[in-house]
PDB file of C-alpha atoms and ligand atoms in Angstrom:
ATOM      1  CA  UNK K 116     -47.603  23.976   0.353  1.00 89.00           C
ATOM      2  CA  UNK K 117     -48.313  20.119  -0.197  1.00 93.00           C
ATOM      3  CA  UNK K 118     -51.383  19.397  -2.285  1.00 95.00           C
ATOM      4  CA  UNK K 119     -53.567  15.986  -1.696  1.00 97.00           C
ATOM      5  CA  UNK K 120     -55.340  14.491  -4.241  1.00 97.00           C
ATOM      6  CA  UNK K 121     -57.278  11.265  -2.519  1.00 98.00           C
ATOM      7  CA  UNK K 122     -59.176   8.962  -5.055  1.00 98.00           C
ATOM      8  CA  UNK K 123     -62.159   7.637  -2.807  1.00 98.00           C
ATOM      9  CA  UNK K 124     -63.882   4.296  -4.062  1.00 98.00           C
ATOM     10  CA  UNK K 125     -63.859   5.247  -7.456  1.00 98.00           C
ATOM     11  CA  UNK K 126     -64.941   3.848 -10.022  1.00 98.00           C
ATOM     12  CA  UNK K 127     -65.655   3.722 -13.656  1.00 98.00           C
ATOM     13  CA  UNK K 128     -67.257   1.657 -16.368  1.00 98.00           C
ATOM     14  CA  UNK K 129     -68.192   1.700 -19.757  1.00 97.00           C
ATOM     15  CA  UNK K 130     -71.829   0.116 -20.154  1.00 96.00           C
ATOM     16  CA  UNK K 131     -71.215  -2.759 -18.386  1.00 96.00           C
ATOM     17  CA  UNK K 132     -67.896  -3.082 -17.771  1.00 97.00           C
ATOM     18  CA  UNK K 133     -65.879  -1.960 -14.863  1.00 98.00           C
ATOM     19  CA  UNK K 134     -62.656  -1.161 -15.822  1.00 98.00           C
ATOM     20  CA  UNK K 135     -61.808  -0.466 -11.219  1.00 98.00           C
ATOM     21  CA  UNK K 136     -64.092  -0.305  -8.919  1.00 98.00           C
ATOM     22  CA  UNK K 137     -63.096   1.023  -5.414  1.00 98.00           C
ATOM     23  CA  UNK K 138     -60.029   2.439  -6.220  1.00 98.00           C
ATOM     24  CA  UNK K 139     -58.197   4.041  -3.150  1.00 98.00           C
ATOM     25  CA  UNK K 140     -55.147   6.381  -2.728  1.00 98.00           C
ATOM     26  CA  UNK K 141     -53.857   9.028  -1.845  1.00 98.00           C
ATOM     27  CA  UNK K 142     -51.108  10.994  -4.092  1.00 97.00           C
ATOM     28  CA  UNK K 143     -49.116  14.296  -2.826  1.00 97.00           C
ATOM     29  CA  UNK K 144     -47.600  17.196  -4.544  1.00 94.00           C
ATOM     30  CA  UNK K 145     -43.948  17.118  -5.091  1.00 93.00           C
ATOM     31  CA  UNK K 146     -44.033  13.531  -5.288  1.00 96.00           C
ATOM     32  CA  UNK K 147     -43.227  11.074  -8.860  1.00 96.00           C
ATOM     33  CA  UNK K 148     -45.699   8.437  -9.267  1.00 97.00           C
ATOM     34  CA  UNK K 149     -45.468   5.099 -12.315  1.00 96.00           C
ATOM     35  CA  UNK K 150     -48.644   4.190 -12.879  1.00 96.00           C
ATOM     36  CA  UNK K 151     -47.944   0.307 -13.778  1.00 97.00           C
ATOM     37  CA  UNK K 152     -49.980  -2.367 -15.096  1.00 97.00           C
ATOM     38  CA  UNK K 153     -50.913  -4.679 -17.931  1.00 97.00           C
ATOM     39  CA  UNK K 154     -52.449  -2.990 -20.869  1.00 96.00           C
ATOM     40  CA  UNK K 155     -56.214  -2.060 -21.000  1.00 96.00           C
ATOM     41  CA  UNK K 156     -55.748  -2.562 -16.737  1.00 96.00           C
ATOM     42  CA  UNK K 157     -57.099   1.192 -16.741  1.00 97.00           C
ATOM     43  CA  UNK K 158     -53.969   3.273 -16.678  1.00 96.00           C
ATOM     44  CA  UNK K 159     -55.146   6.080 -19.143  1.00 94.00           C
ATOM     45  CA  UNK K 160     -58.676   5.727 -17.412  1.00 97.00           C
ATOM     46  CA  UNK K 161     -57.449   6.694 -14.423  1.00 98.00           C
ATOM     47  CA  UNK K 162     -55.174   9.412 -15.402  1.00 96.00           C
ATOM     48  CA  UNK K 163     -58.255  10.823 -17.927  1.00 95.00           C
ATOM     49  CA  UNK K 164     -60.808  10.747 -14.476  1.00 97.00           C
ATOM     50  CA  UNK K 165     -58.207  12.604 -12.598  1.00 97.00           C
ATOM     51  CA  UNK K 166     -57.479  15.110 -15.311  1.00 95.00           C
ATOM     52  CA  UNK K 167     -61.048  15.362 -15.811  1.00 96.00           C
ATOM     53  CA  UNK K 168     -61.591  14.429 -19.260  1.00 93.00           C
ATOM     54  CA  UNK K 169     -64.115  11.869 -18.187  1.00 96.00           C
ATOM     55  CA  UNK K 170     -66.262  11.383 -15.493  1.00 96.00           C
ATOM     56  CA  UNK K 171     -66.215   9.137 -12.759  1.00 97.00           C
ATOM     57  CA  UNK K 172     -68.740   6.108 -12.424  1.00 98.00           C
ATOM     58  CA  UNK K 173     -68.243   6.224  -9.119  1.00 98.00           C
ATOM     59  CA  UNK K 174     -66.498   7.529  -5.677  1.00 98.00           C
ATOM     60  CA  UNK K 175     -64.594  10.665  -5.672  1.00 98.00           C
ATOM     61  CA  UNK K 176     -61.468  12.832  -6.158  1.00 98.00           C
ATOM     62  CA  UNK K 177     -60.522  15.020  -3.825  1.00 98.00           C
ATOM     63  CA  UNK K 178     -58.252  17.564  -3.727  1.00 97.00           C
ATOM     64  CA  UNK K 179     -57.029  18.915  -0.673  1.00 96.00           C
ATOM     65  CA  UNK K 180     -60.461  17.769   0.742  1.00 95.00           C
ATOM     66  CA  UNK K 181     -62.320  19.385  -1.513  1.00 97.00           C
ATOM     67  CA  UNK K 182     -64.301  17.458  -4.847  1.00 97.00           C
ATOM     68  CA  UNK K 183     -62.391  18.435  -7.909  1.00 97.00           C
ATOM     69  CA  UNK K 184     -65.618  18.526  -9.653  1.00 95.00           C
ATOM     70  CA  UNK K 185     -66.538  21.444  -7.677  1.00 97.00           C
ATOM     71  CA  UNK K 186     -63.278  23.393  -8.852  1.00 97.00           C
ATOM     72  CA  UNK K 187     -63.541  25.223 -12.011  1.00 97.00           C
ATOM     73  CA  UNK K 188     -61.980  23.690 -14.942  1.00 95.00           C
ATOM     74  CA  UNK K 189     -59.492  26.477 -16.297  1.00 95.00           C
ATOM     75  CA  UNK K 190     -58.587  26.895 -12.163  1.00 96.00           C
ATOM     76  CA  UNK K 191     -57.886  23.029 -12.585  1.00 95.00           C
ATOM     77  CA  UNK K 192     -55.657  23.229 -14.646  1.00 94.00           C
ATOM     78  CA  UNK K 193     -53.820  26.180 -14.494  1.00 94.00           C
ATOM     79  CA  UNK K 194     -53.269  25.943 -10.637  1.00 93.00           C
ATOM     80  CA  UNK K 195     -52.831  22.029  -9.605  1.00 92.00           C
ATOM     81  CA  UNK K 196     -52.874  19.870 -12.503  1.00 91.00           C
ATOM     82  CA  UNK K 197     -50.780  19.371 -15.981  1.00 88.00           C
ATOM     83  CA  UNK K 198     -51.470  16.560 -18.572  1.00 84.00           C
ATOM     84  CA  UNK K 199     -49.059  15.063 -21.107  1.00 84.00           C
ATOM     85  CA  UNK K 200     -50.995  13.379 -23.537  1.00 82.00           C
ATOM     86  CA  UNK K 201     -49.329  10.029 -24.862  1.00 78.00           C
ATOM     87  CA  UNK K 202     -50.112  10.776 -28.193  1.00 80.00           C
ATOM     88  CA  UNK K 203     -48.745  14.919 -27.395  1.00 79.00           C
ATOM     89  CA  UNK K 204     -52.250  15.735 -28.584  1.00 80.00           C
ATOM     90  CA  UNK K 205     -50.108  18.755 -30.630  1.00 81.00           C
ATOM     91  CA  UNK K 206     -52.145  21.208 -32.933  1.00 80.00           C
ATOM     92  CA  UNK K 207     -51.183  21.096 -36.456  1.00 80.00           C
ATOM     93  CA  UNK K 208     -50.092  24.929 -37.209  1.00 83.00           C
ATOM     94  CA  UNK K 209     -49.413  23.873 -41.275  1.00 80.00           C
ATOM     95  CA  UNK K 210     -51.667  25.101 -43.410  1.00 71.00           C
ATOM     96  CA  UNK K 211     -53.295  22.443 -45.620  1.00 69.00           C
TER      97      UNK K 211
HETATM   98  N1  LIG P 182     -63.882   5.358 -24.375  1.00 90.32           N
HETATM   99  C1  LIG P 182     -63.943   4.048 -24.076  1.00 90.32           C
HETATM  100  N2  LIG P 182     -65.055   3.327 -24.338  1.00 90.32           N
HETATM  101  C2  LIG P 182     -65.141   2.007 -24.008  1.00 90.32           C
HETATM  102  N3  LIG P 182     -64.151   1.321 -23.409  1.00 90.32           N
HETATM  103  C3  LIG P 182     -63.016   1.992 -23.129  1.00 90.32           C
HETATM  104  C4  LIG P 182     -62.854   3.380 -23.441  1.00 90.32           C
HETATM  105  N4  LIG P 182     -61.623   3.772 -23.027  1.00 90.32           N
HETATM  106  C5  LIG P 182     -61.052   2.674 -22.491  1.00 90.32           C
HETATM  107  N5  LIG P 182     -61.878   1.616 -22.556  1.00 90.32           N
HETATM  108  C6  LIG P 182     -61.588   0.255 -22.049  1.00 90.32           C
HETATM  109  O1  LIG P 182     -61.178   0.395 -20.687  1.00 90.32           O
HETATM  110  C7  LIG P 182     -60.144  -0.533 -20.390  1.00 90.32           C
HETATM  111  C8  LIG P 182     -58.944   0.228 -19.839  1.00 90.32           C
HETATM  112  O2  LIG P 182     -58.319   0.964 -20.888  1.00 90.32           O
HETATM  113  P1  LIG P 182     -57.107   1.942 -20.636  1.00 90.32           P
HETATM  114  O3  LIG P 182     -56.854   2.630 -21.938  1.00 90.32           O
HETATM  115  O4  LIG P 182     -57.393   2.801 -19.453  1.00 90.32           O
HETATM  116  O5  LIG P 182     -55.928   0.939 -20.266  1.00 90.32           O
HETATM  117  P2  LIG P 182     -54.375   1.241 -20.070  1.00 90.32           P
HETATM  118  O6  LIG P 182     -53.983   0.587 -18.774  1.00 90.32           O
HETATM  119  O7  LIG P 182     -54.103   2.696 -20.218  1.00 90.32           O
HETATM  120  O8  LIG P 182     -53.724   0.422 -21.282  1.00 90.32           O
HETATM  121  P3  LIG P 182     -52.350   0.744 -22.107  1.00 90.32           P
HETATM  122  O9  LIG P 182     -51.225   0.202 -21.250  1.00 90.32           O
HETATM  123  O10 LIG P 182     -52.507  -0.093 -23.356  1.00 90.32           O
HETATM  124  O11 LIG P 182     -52.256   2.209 -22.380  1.00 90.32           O
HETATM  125  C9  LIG P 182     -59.881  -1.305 -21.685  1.00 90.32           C
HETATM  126  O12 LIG P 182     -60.626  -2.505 -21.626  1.00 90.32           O
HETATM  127  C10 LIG P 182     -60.421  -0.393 -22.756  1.00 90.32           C
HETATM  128  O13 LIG P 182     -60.857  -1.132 -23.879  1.00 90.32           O
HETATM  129 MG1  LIG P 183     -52.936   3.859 -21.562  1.00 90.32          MG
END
């Protein structure tokens, strides 16, 4: 099955600043996507609303019509979405 994830007029800012603001399309399972732009255009902010590590200032994310919000984290991401961190965000296992 082919999964929909539509980012509706969304938004986000920190304090006053908007880093997008009515941010529209539409992205579909099975599919590669590059994310381009100059740095600090809101690449990572993006991919961080989507994977829901921050919240949206504005608009919405759906996925297959439904608002991600309303899906349960762990169901998040154990069913529709994976995140590779930049940094790997990797736990240490040494002992100090
Ligand atoms: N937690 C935060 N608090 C305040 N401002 C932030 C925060 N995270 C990002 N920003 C600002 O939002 C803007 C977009 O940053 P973002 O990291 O999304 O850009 P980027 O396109 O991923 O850049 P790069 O190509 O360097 O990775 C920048 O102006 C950045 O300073
Ligand atoms: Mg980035």
């Amino acid at each position: 099955m082919v999964h929909q994830l539509n980012v509706n007029n969304l938004g986000k800012r920190f304090d006053n600043y908007w880093v997008f603001q009515n941010l529209n399309y539409r992205f579909e399972s099975g599919k590669i996507y590059a994310l381009t732009g100059p740095s600090g255009g809101g690449k990572t902010t993006l991919l961080n609303c989507i994977g829901r590590l921050t919240d949206a200032s504005d608009g919405e994310i759906l996925l297959d019509n439904k608002d991600v919000s309303s899906i349960k984290i762990l169901k998040y991401y154990r069913n529709y979405i994976g995140y590779l961190f930049q940094n790997y965000a990797l736990v240490d296992d040494q002992l100090p």
